[in-house]
mmCIF file of C-alpha atoms in Angstrom:
data_model
loop_
_atom_site.group_PDB
_atom_site.id
_atom_site.type_symbol
_atom_site.label_atom_id
_atom_site.label_comp_id
_atom_site.label_asym_id
_atom_site.label_seq_id
_atom_site.Cartn_x
_atom_site.Cartn_y
_atom_site.Cartn_z
ATOM 1 C CA MET A 15 0.000 0.000 0.000
ATOM 2 C CA ARG A 16 1.276 3.461 -0.903
ATOM 3 C CA LYS A 17 2.319 5.538 2.108
ATOM 4 C CA LYS A 18 0.711 8.922 2.642
ATOM 5 C CA ASN A 19 2.814 12.006 2.108
ATOM 6 C CA LYS A 20 3.734 13.558 5.473
ATOM 7 C CA TYR A 21 2.261 16.898 4.399
ATOM 8 C CA LEU A 22 -1.057 15.211 3.572
ATOM 9 C CA ILE A 23 -1.050 13.604 7.017
ATOM 10 C CA LEU A 24 -0.407 16.980 8.644
ATOM 11 C CA THR A 25 -3.200 18.556 6.595
ATOM 12 C CA GLU A 26 -5.630 15.862 7.734
ATOM 13 C CA LEU A 27 -4.575 16.427 11.327
ATOM 14 C CA TYR A 28 -5.063 20.181 11.070
ATOM 15 C CA LEU A 29 -8.533 19.727 9.561
ATOM 16 C CA SER A 30 -9.496 17.247 12.291
ATOM 17 C CA LEU A 31 -8.209 19.593 14.962
ATOM 18 C CA ALA A 32 -10.209 22.485 13.539
ATOM 19 C CA VAL A 33 -13.433 20.467 13.663
ATOM 20 C CA ILE A 34 -12.725 19.218 17.176
ATOM 21 C CA MET A 35 -11.848 22.600 18.627
ATOM 22 C CA GLN A 36 -14.910 24.311 17.150
ATOM 23 C CA SER A 37 -17.278 22.043 19.062
ATOM 24 C CA ASN A 38 -15.857 22.077 22.582
ATOM 25 C CA ASP A 39 -16.574 24.048 25.688
ATOM 26 C CA SER A 40 -14.619 23.540 28.896
ATOM 27 C CA GLU A 41 -16.999 21.210 30.701
ATOM 28 C CA ALA A 42 -15.672 19.543 33.818
ATOM 29 C CA CYS A 43 -14.011 16.681 35.718
ATOM 30 C CA SER A 44 -10.903 14.562 35.201
ATOM 31 C CA ARG A 45 -9.973 10.984 36.194
ATOM 32 C CA ILE A 46 -6.623 9.174 36.220
ATOM 33 C CA VAL A 47 -5.774 5.542 36.997
ATOM 34 C CA VAL A 48 -2.150 4.905 37.967
ATOM 35 C CA ALA A 49 -0.715 1.376 38.174
ATOM 36 C CA THR A 50 2.306 1.856 40.439
ATOM 37 C CA PRO A 51 4.919 -0.927 40.552
ATOM 38 C CA HIS A 52 5.161 -1.158 44.352
ATOM 39 C CA HIS A 53 1.911 0.246 45.741
ATOM 40 C CA GLY A 54 -0.764 -1.123 43.409
ATOM 41 C CA VAL A 55 -3.395 0.799 41.464
ATOM 42 C CA ILE A 56 -4.399 4.275 42.624
ATOM 43 C CA VAL A 57 -7.323 6.303 41.250
ATOM 44 C CA SER A 58 -7.683 10.077 41.464
ATOM 45 C CA ARG A 59 -10.594 12.121 40.146
ATOM 46 C CA THR A 60 -12.022 15.607 40.387
ATOM 47 C CA LEU A 61 -15.552 16.975 40.372
ATOM 48 C CA ASP A 62 -15.697 20.368 38.699
ATOM 49 C CA TRP A 63 -18.742 22.455 37.873
ATOM 50 C CA SER A 64 -20.071 25.988 37.409
ATOM 51 C CA LYS A 65 -22.514 25.659 40.332
ATOM 52 C CA GLU A 66 -21.853 24.691 43.929
ATOM 53 C CA LEU A 67 -21.796 20.928 44.477
ATOM 54 C CA GLY A 68 -22.831 19.053 47.633
ATOM 55 C CA GLU A 69 -21.189 15.616 47.437
ATOM 56 C CA ILE A 70 -22.321 12.936 49.873
ATOM 57 C CA ALA A 71 -21.147 9.348 50.443
ATOM 58 C CA GLU A 72 -23.445 6.324 50.639
ATOM 59 C CA VAL A 73 -22.574 2.836 51.877
ATOM 60 C CA SER A 74 -24.695 0.012 50.472
ATOM 61 C CA GLY A 75 -24.445 -3.247 52.394
ATOM 62 C CA VAL A 76 -24.527 -6.801 51.073
ATOM 63 C CA GLY A 77 -28.100 -8.033 50.616
ATOM 64 C CA GLN A 78 -29.635 -4.590 50.071
ATOM 65 C CA LYS A 79 -32.409 -4.531 47.454
ATOM 66 C CA ARG A 80 -31.992 -1.935 44.701
ATOM 67 C CA THR A 81 -34.012 -0.680 41.723
ATOM 68 C CA THR A 82 -32.737 1.543 38.933
ATOM 69 C CA ARG A 83 -34.487 4.724 37.876
ATOM 70 C CA ASN A 84 -36.697 4.705 34.786
ATOM 71 C CA LYS A 85 -38.123 8.206 34.573
ATOM 72 C CA SER A 86 -39.145 8.196 30.918
ATOM 73 C CA GLY A 87 -40.310 4.596 30.672
ATOM 74 C CA HIS A 88 -38.157 4.210 27.560
ATOM 75 C CA TYR A 89 -36.878 0.793 28.685
ATOM 76 C CA ALA A 90 -39.157 -2.212 29.113
ATOM 77 C CA ASN A 91 -37.024 -3.966 31.742
ATOM 78 C CA PRO A 92 -35.578 -1.576 34.383
ATOM 79 C CA ALA A 93 -32.869 -3.368 36.363
ATOM 80 C CA THR A 94 -33.409 -4.593 39.909
ATOM 81 C CA TRP A 95 -30.664 -6.253 41.946
ATOM 82 C CA THR A 96 -29.408 -7.353 45.335
ATOM 83 C CA VAL A 97 -26.080 -5.868 46.427
ATOM 84 C CA LYS A 98 -23.351 -8.531 46.294
ATOM 85 C CA TYR A 99 -20.364 -6.471 47.494
ATOM 86 C CA GLN A 100 -20.041 -3.794 50.150
ATOM 87 C CA THR A 101 -19.852 -0.536 48.208
ATOM 88 C CA LEU A 102 -18.986 3.089 48.845
ATOM 89 C CA SER A 103 -20.655 5.500 46.420
ATOM 90 C CA PHE A 104 -20.020 9.220 46.027
ATOM 91 C CA ILE A 105 -23.273 10.947 45.076
ATOM 92 C CA GLU A 106 -24.130 14.475 43.936
ATOM 93 C CA PRO A 107 -27.579 15.466 45.331
ATOM 94 C CA LYS A 108 -27.373 19.212 44.952
ATOM 95 C CA VAL A 109 -27.029 19.675 41.179
ATOM 96 C CA PHE A 110 -27.082 16.287 39.407
ATOM 97 C CA GLU A 111 -30.231 14.834 41.022
ATOM 98 C CA CYS A 112 -28.324 12.248 43.068
ATOM 99 C CA THR A 113 -26.166 10.873 40.280
ATOM 100 C CA THR A 114 -23.429 8.541 41.530
ATOM 101 C CA SER A 115 -20.159 9.988 40.274
ATOM 102 C CA GLU A 116 -17.775 7.384 41.718
ATOM 103 C CA ALA A 117 -18.110 4.020 43.478
ATOM 104 C CA ILE A 118 -15.660 1.506 44.980
ATOM 105 C CA ASN A 119 -16.283 -1.983 46.334
ATOM 106 C CA GLU A 120 -14.582 -4.383 48.739
ATOM 107 C CA LYS A 121 -13.176 -6.528 45.888
ATOM 108 C CA GLY A 122 -11.159 -3.743 44.272
ATOM 109 C CA LEU A 123 -13.467 -2.596 41.476
ATOM 110 C CA SER A 124 -14.479 1.012 40.945
ATOM 111 C CA ALA A 125 -16.387 3.005 38.333
ATOM 112 C CA SER A 126 -16.456 6.672 37.342
ATOM 113 C CA VAL A 127 -18.910 8.807 35.376
ATOM 114 C CA LEU A 128 -17.862 12.100 33.754
ATOM 115 C CA TYR A 129 -19.568 14.660 31.555
ATOM 116 C CA MET A 130 -19.388 14.105 27.757
ATOM 117 C CA ALA A 131 -20.914 16.882 25.661
ATOM 118 C CA ASP A 132 -20.404 15.059 22.346
ATOM 119 C CA SER A 133 -22.913 12.371 23.346
ATOM 120 C CA GLU A 134 -25.719 14.559 24.658
ATOM 121 C CA LYS A 135 -27.978 14.584 21.594
ATOM 122 C CA ILE A 136 -27.115 11.265 19.970
ATOM 123 C CA GLN A 137 -27.761 9.262 23.146
ATOM 124 C CA GLN A 138 -31.479 9.752 22.542
ATOM 125 C CA THR A 139 -31.155 7.409 19.544
ATOM 126 C CA HIS A 140 -30.271 4.411 21.722
ATOM 127 C CA SER A 141 -32.640 1.462 21.289
ATOM 128 C CA ASP A 142 -33.794 -0.879 24.039
ATOM 129 C CA ASN A 143 -32.406 -4.416 23.570
ATOM 130 C CA GLU A 144 -34.672 -5.749 26.382
ATOM 131 C CA ALA A 145 -31.784 -6.593 28.728
ATOM 132 C CA PRO A 146 -32.136 -5.177 32.257
ATOM 133 C CA ALA A 147 -31.527 -1.454 31.728
ATOM 134 C CA VAL A 148 -29.552 0.651 34.209
ATOM 135 C CA ASN A 149 -30.085 4.406 34.386
ATOM 136 C CA LEU A 150 -26.905 6.459 34.079
ATOM 137 C CA GLN A 151 -27.644 8.198 37.368
ATOM 138 C CA ASN A 152 -27.056 4.982 39.347
ATOM 139 C CA LEU A 153 -25.120 2.950 36.761
ATOM 140 C CA VAL A 154 -21.799 3.409 38.568
ATOM 141 C CA SER A 155 -23.234 2.021 41.803
ATOM 142 C CA TYR A 156 -24.880 -0.872 39.941
ATOM 143 C CA LEU A 157 -21.633 -1.982 38.297
ATOM 144 C CA VAL A 158 -19.654 -1.962 41.531
ATOM 145 C CA GLU A 159 -22.366 -3.512 43.717
ATOM 146 C CA ASN A 160 -22.703 -6.469 41.329
ATOM 147 C CA ASN A 161 -19.208 -7.264 40.054
ATOM 148 C CA ALA A 162 -15.786 -8.130 41.470
ATOM 149 C CA SER A 163 -13.775 -7.086 38.400
ATOM 150 C CA VAL A 164 -13.980 -5.220 35.116
ATOM 151 C CA GLN A 165 -13.956 -8.501 33.192
ATOM 152 C CA GLU A 166 -16.879 -9.895 35.187
ATOM 153 C CA ALA A 167 -18.957 -6.793 34.373
ATOM 154 C CA LEU A 168 -18.023 -6.972 30.664
ATOM 155 C CA ASP A 169 -18.864 -10.687 30.525
ATOM 156 C CA ALA A 170 -22.232 -10.037 32.172
ATOM 157 C CA LYS A 171 -23.030 -7.364 29.605
ATOM 158 C CA GLU A 172 -22.018 -9.654 26.758
ATOM 159 C CA ALA A 173 -24.350 -12.309 28.202
ATOM 160 C CA GLY A 174 -27.256 -9.838 28.130
ATOM 161 C CA LYS A 175 -27.515 -9.416 31.893
ATOM 162 C CA TRP A 176 -27.480 -5.608 31.725
ATOM 163 C CA GLN A 177 -27.462 -2.696 29.331
ATOM 164 C CA VAL A 178 -26.760 1.009 29.693
ATOM 165 C CA ALA A 179 -29.954 3.067 29.523
ATOM 166 C CA TRP A 180 -28.248 5.695 27.372
ATOM 167 C CA ALA A 181 -31.539 7.377 26.442
ATOM 168 C CA GLU A 182 -32.281 7.906 30.163
ATOM 169 C CA THR A 183 -29.343 10.279 30.391
ATOM 170 C CA ILE A 184 -28.357 12.446 33.368
ATOM 171 C CA HIS A 185 -30.462 15.498 34.214
ATOM 172 C CA ILE A 186 -29.372 18.655 35.979
ATOM 173 C CA LYS A 187 -31.794 20.587 38.156
ATOM 174 C CA GLY A 188 -33.154 23.517 36.204
ATOM 175 C CA GLU A 189 -31.077 22.722 33.125
ATOM 176 C CA ALA A 190 -31.107 20.513 30.052
ATOM 177 C CA ILE A 191 -30.029 16.878 29.910
ATOM 178 C CA GLN A 192 -26.291 16.206 29.838
ATOM 179 C CA GLY A 193 -24.305 13.511 28.083
ATOM 180 C CA PRO A 194 -21.980 11.333 30.166
ATOM 181 C CA HIS A 195 -19.367 8.660 29.551
ATOM 182 C CA PHE A 196 -18.088 6.212 32.149
ATOM 183 C CA SER A 197 -15.223 3.891 32.979
ATOM 184 C CA MET A 198 -14.572 0.850 35.131
ATOM 185 C CA GLN A 199 -11.174 0.058 36.652
ATOM 186 C CA ASP A 200 -9.956 -2.625 39.048
ATOM 187 C CA LYS A 201 -7.007 -3.547 41.250
ATOM 188 C CA SER A 202 -5.382 -5.553 38.441
ATOM 189 C CA GLY A 203 -5.122 -2.394 36.307
ATOM 190 C CA HIS A 204 -7.829 -3.480 33.862
ATOM 191 C CA ILE A 205 -9.766 -0.451 32.510
ATOM 192 C CA ALA A 206 -12.838 -0.255 30.277
ATOM 193 C CA LEU A 207 -14.282 2.984 28.890
ATOM 194 C CA PHE A 208 -17.840 3.318 27.549
ATOM 195 C CA GLN A 209 -18.848 6.126 25.185
ATOM 196 C CA PHE A 210 -21.902 6.740 23.004
ATOM 197 C CA THR A 211 -21.015 7.956 19.509
ATOM 198 C CA ASP A 212 -22.774 8.425 16.196
ATOM 199 C CA VAL A 213 -22.248 4.694 15.537
ATOM 200 C CA GLY A 214 -23.742 3.713 18.903
ATOM 201 C CA GLU A 215 -22.111 2.392 22.053
ATOM 202 C CA VAL A 216 -18.327 2.004 21.867
ATOM 203 C CA ILE A 217 -16.357 0.081 24.510
ATOM 204 C CA TYR A 218 -12.612 0.594 24.820
ATOM 205 C CA ASP A 219 -10.773 -2.163 26.708
ATOM 206 C CA SER A 220 -7.208 -1.993 28.036
ATOM 207 C CA LYS A 221 -6.951 -5.775 27.704
ATOM 208 C CA LYS A 222 -7.646 -5.446 23.983
ATOM 209 C CA GLY A 223 -4.906 -2.955 23.209
ATOM 210 C CA ASP A 224 -6.372 0.376 24.341
ATOM 211 C CA ASP A 225 -3.381 1.467 26.402
ATOM 212 C CA ASP A 226 -4.438 5.119 26.821
ATOM 213 C CA LEU A 227 -7.454 4.697 29.119
ATOM 214 C CA ASN A 228 -5.634 5.788 32.275
ATOM 215 C CA VAL A 229 -6.595 9.426 31.552
ATOM 216 C CA MET A 230 -10.214 10.519 31.204
ATOM 217 C CA THR A 231 -11.630 14.012 30.839
ATOM 218 C CA ASN A 232 -14.705 15.251 28.931
ATOM 219 C CA ALA A 233 -15.376 16.201 25.345
ATOM 220 C CA PRO A 234 -14.179 15.354 22.789
ATOM 221 C CA LEU A 235 -14.691 11.631 22.313
ATOM 222 C CA LEU A 236 -11.614 9.463 22.742
ATOM 223 C CA TRP A 237 -10.880 9.067 19.044
ATOM 224 C CA LYS A 238 -10.716 12.853 18.764
ATOM 225 C CA GLN A 239 -8.525 13.087 21.852
ATOM 226 C CA ARG A 240 -6.152 10.681 20.152
ATOM 227 C CA VAL A 241 -5.965 12.862 17.046
ATOM 228 C CA MET A 242 -5.093 15.916 19.119
ATOM 229 C CA LEU A 243 -2.559 14.030 21.221
ATOM 230 C CA GLU A 244 -0.884 12.740 18.058
ATOM 231 C CA TYR A 245 -0.517 16.331 16.887
ATOM 232 C CA VAL A 246 0.832 17.660 20.187
ATOM 233 C CA GLY A 247 2.948 14.642 21.169
ATOM 234 C CA LYS A 248 2.413 12.556 24.306
ATOM 235 C CA ASN A 249 5.441 13.895 26.132
ATOM 236 C CA ASN A 250 5.933 17.323 24.582
ATOM 237 C CA ILE A 251 4.926 19.452 27.560
ATOM 238 C CA ARG A 252 6.269 22.636 25.961
ATOM 239 C CA ARG A 253 3.590 22.485 23.240
ATOM 240 C CA MET A 254 0.660 21.957 25.594
ATOM 241 C CA ASP A 255 -1.923 24.628 26.354
ATOM 242 C CA ALA A 256 -2.491 26.039 29.819
ATOM 243 C CA ASP A 257 -6.248 26.532 29.367
ATOM 244 C CA ILE A 258 -9.007 24.605 31.140
ATOM 245 C CA HIS A 259 -10.446 22.807 28.099
ATOM 246 C CA PRO A 260 -10.841 19.044 28.545
ATOM 247 C CA TYR A 261 -8.556 18.242 25.616
ATOM 248 C CA SER A 262 -5.825 20.393 27.197
ATOM 249 C CA ARG A 263 -6.326 18.644 30.554
ATOM 250 C CA PHE A 264 -6.180 15.271 28.783
ATOM 251 C CA GLN A 265 -2.859 16.183 27.170
ATOM 252 C CA ARG A 266 -1.315 17.581 30.347
ATOM 253 C CA LEU A 267 -2.353 14.619 32.487
ATOM 254 C CA THR A 268 -1.007 12.188 29.883
ATOM 255 C CA ALA A 269 2.346 13.966 29.718
ATOM 256 C CA TYR A 270 2.667 14.410 33.475
ATOM 257 C CA LEU A 271 1.865 10.754 34.154
ATOM 258 C CA ASN A 272 4.330 9.603 31.506
ATOM 259 C CA ALA A 273 7.016 11.609 33.299
ATOM 260 C CA GLN A 274 6.423 10.016 36.709
ATOM 261 C CA GLN A 275 8.980 7.626 38.183
ATOM 262 C CA PHE A 276 7.871 5.402 41.046
ATOM 263 C CA ASP A 277 11.107 4.222 42.598
ATOM 264 C CA SER A 278 10.958 1.259 44.967
ATOM 265 C CA LYS A 279 12.326 3.477 47.759
ATOM 266 C CA LEU A 280 9.256 5.712 47.682
ATOM 267 C CA SER A 281 6.762 5.204 50.495
ATOM 268 C CA ARG A 282 3.066 4.806 49.846
ATOM 269 C CA ALA A 283 2.537 8.347 51.126
ATOM 270 C CA GLN A 284 5.145 9.727 48.722
ATOM 271 C CA VAL A 285 3.546 7.928 45.768
ATOM 272 C CA ASP A 286 0.162 9.213 46.859
ATOM 273 C CA ALA A 287 1.534 12.763 46.959
ATOM 274 C CA LYS A 288 3.044 12.467 43.462
ATOM 275 C CA ILE A 289 -0.273 11.359 41.979
ATOM 276 C CA SER A 290 -2.185 14.030 43.848
ATOM 277 C CA LEU A 291 0.152 16.695 42.495
ATOM 278 C CA VAL A 292 -0.250 15.407 38.936
ATOM 279 C CA MET A 293 -4.002 15.842 39.257
ATOM 280 C CA ASP A 294 -3.712 19.254 40.882
ATOM 281 C CA THR A 295 -1.378 20.630 38.228
ATOM 282 C CA GLY A 296 -2.676 18.820 35.162
ATOM 283 C CA GLY A 297 -6.383 18.301 35.717
ATOM 284 C CA SER A 298 -7.718 20.707 38.316
ATOM 285 C CA VAL A 299 -9.360 23.993 37.326
ATOM 286 C CA PRO A 300 -8.621 27.123 39.408
ATOM 287 C CA THR A 301 -11.488 29.189 40.777
ATOM 288 C CA ASP A 302 -12.719 32.058 38.564
ATOM 289 C CA VAL A 303 -10.827 30.926 35.448
ATOM 290 C CA LYS A 304 -13.559 31.222 32.836
ATOM 291 C CA ASP A 305 -14.196 29.378 29.611
ATOM 292 C CA GLU A 306 -14.171 31.983 26.872
ATOM 293 C CA SER A 307 -16.979 30.298 24.923
ATOM 294 C CA THR A 308 -19.495 30.146 27.805
ATOM 295 C CA GLY A 309 -18.261 32.786 30.221
ATOM 296 C CA LEU A 310 -18.582 30.231 33.025
ATOM 297 C CA SER A 311 -16.025 28.959 35.496
ATOM 298 C CA TYR A 312 -15.848 25.180 36.000
ATOM 299 C CA GLU A 313 -13.606 25.192 39.050
ATOM 300 C CA THR A 314 -12.545 22.022 40.821
ATOM 301 C CA GLN A 315 -14.659 21.583 43.943
ATOM 302 C CA VAL A 316 -13.856 18.004 44.971
ATOM 303 C CA LYS A 317 -10.975 15.569 44.613
ATOM 304 C CA ILE A 318 -11.339 11.874 45.498
ATOM 305 C CA GLN A 319 -8.248 9.648 45.601
ATOM 306 C CA TYR A 320 -8.105 6.009 46.680
ATOM 307 C CA HIS A 321 -5.878 2.917 46.768
ATOM 308 C CA PHE A 322 -7.248 -0.498 45.839
ATOM 309 C CA ASP A 323 -4.565 -2.398 47.776
ATOM 310 C CA THR A 324 -4.782 -0.554 51.095
ATOM 311 C CA GLY A 325 -8.352 0.790 50.978
ATOM 312 C CA ASP A 326 -7.088 4.293 51.831
ATOM 313 C CA ILE A 327 -9.424 7.065 50.660
ATOM 314 C CA SER A 328 -8.956 10.832 50.681
ATOM 315 C CA PHE A 329 -11.703 13.352 49.994
ATOM 316 C CA LYS A 330 -10.897 17.042 49.545
ATOM 317 C CA ASN A 331 -13.387 19.932 49.581
ATOM 318 C CA TYR A 332 -11.699 22.751 47.653
ATOM 319 C CA GLN A 333 -14.441 25.191 48.636
ATOM 320 C CA VAL A 334 -12.986 25.343 52.156
ATOM 321 C CA ASP A 335 -9.546 23.811 51.454
ATOM 322 C CA GLU A 336 -10.132 20.926 53.861
ATOM 323 C CA GLN A 337 -9.457 17.198 53.434
ATOM 324 C CA MET A 338 -10.435 14.016 55.253
ATOM 325 C CA ARG A 339 -8.877 10.566 55.099
ATOM 326 C CA PHE A 340 -10.499 7.257 55.954
ATOM 327 C CA ASN A 341 -10.222 3.597 54.999
ATOM 328 C CA PHE A 342 -12.619 1.215 53.286
ATOM 329 C CA LYS A 343 -12.397 -1.165 56.242
ATOM 330 C CA ASP A 344 -14.097 1.554 58.322
ATOM 331 C CA ILE A 345 -17.346 0.937 56.423
ATOM 332 C CA MET A 346 -17.214 -2.867 56.246
ATOM 333 C CA LYS A 347 -19.005 -3.037 59.605
ATOM 334 C CA PHE A 348 -22.154 -1.386 58.242
ATOM 335 C CA LYS A 349 -24.996 -3.831 57.628
ATOM 336 C CA LYS A 350 -27.574 -1.215 56.656
ATOM 337 C CA PRO A 351 -27.372 1.728 54.220
ATOM 338 C CA MET A 352 -25.473 4.673 55.688
ATOM 339 C CA PHE A 353 -24.537 8.104 54.400
ATOM 340 C CA ALA A 354 -22.296 11.063 55.241
ATOM 341 C CA ASP A 355 -22.504 14.666 54.053
ATOM 342 C CA LEU A 356 -18.828 14.925 53.121
ATOM 343 C CA MET A 357 -18.900 18.525 51.916
ATOM 344 C CA GLY A 358 -20.831 19.609 54.991
ATOM 345 C CA ASP A 359 -18.639 17.599 57.348
ATOM 346 C CA LEU A 360 -15.474 19.260 56.061
ATOM 347 C CA ALA A 361 -17.059 22.709 56.085
ATOM 348 C CA ALA A 362 -17.946 22.072 59.752
ATOM 349 C CA GLY A 363 -14.368 21.116 60.573
ATOM 350 C CA HIS A 364 -14.797 17.317 60.803
ATOM 351 C CA LYS A 365 -11.753 15.263 59.781
ATOM 352 C CA SER A 366 -13.680 12.042 59.158
ATOM 353 C CA PRO A 367 -17.144 11.184 57.779
ATOM 354 C CA ASN A 368 -20.076 11.542 60.165
ATOM 355 C CA TRP A 369 -21.984 8.377 59.207
ATOM 356 C CA LEU A 370 -25.771 8.390 59.658
ATOM 357 C CA PRO A 371 -28.596 5.977 58.734
ATOM 358 C CA TYR A 372 -29.468 6.533 55.090
ATOM 359 C CA ASN A 373 -32.915 7.788 54.109
ATOM 360 C CA PRO A 374 -33.794 6.443 50.621
ATOM 361 C CA ALA A 375 -36.203 9.355 50.093
ATOM 362 C CA LYS A 376 -33.193 11.660 50.017
ATOM 363 C CA CYS A 377 -32.434 10.735 46.435
ATOM 364 C CA GLN A 378 -35.684 9.751 44.822
#
């Protein structure tokens, strides 16, 4: 096959970049998964938005009965399930109508949902395949409460045991529907990313050669991110933009992670600090820095970082510059649903979650 002229390749890249950059606002949130050689897999993610968030934590115990949401009635078979694994879910009740943004279970599986503007309109074209359908607002919890690994969740989907209710997309109070995408990651380092594109649902799998799933931001879709990263260069920090756009955050986080060295002499705390700093410098959005296309600021309000091997969890509230640390084993004793107002606890000066019996009506 005849090779393309390098100038033709550059022209195609420039045209692709022009199309991509015309369609993107800043949006919000970043997620990184770091497989360290001596301290296992560590996940760090932010929650960024233009309105004040109010993140809470929920613990769902083994044996708890659950039902997905089905507001529109678009799906004939809304999923119901019994919790198999003790799970900690981070939920946003103030703006995103109690959408679970992040969840972790006792077996070392977690899932993350982030905003994805490119999917917002086309998700409405998704067709029901009659498998149990899981609403995107509690999809993350569902995946982690029912599966011990990424592969188990993928196999269950392939067997028709669940489907993503893409057409039941996330709503924001007082605003239009929003398009999300989501990932699963586990303690082995296996990552799967789900996006909805103009060809339907696309699943990227690190076990099938997708080696760039450790960084996740928002729009554009991954194939477009790859085009832009090819143009900039994975490690060429000098060519990367300092703005808050998701494609710029994607590039910075990729480059910063590629530069990290995790020497065997480093303690777990030192590794934790390195990853936290990567997120702060590459993915976080400073207060009052506005997106020129919307005039809005999508500042980082929350950072969640956790270790699969140790169960250590840190939660930072950037609104008051306070952080709490706790461990997954602290919640293993709970036999009934519990919750903690993490943002409120930190604002009140608490250094650990104030766990209370959970009221299901809180997020109906």
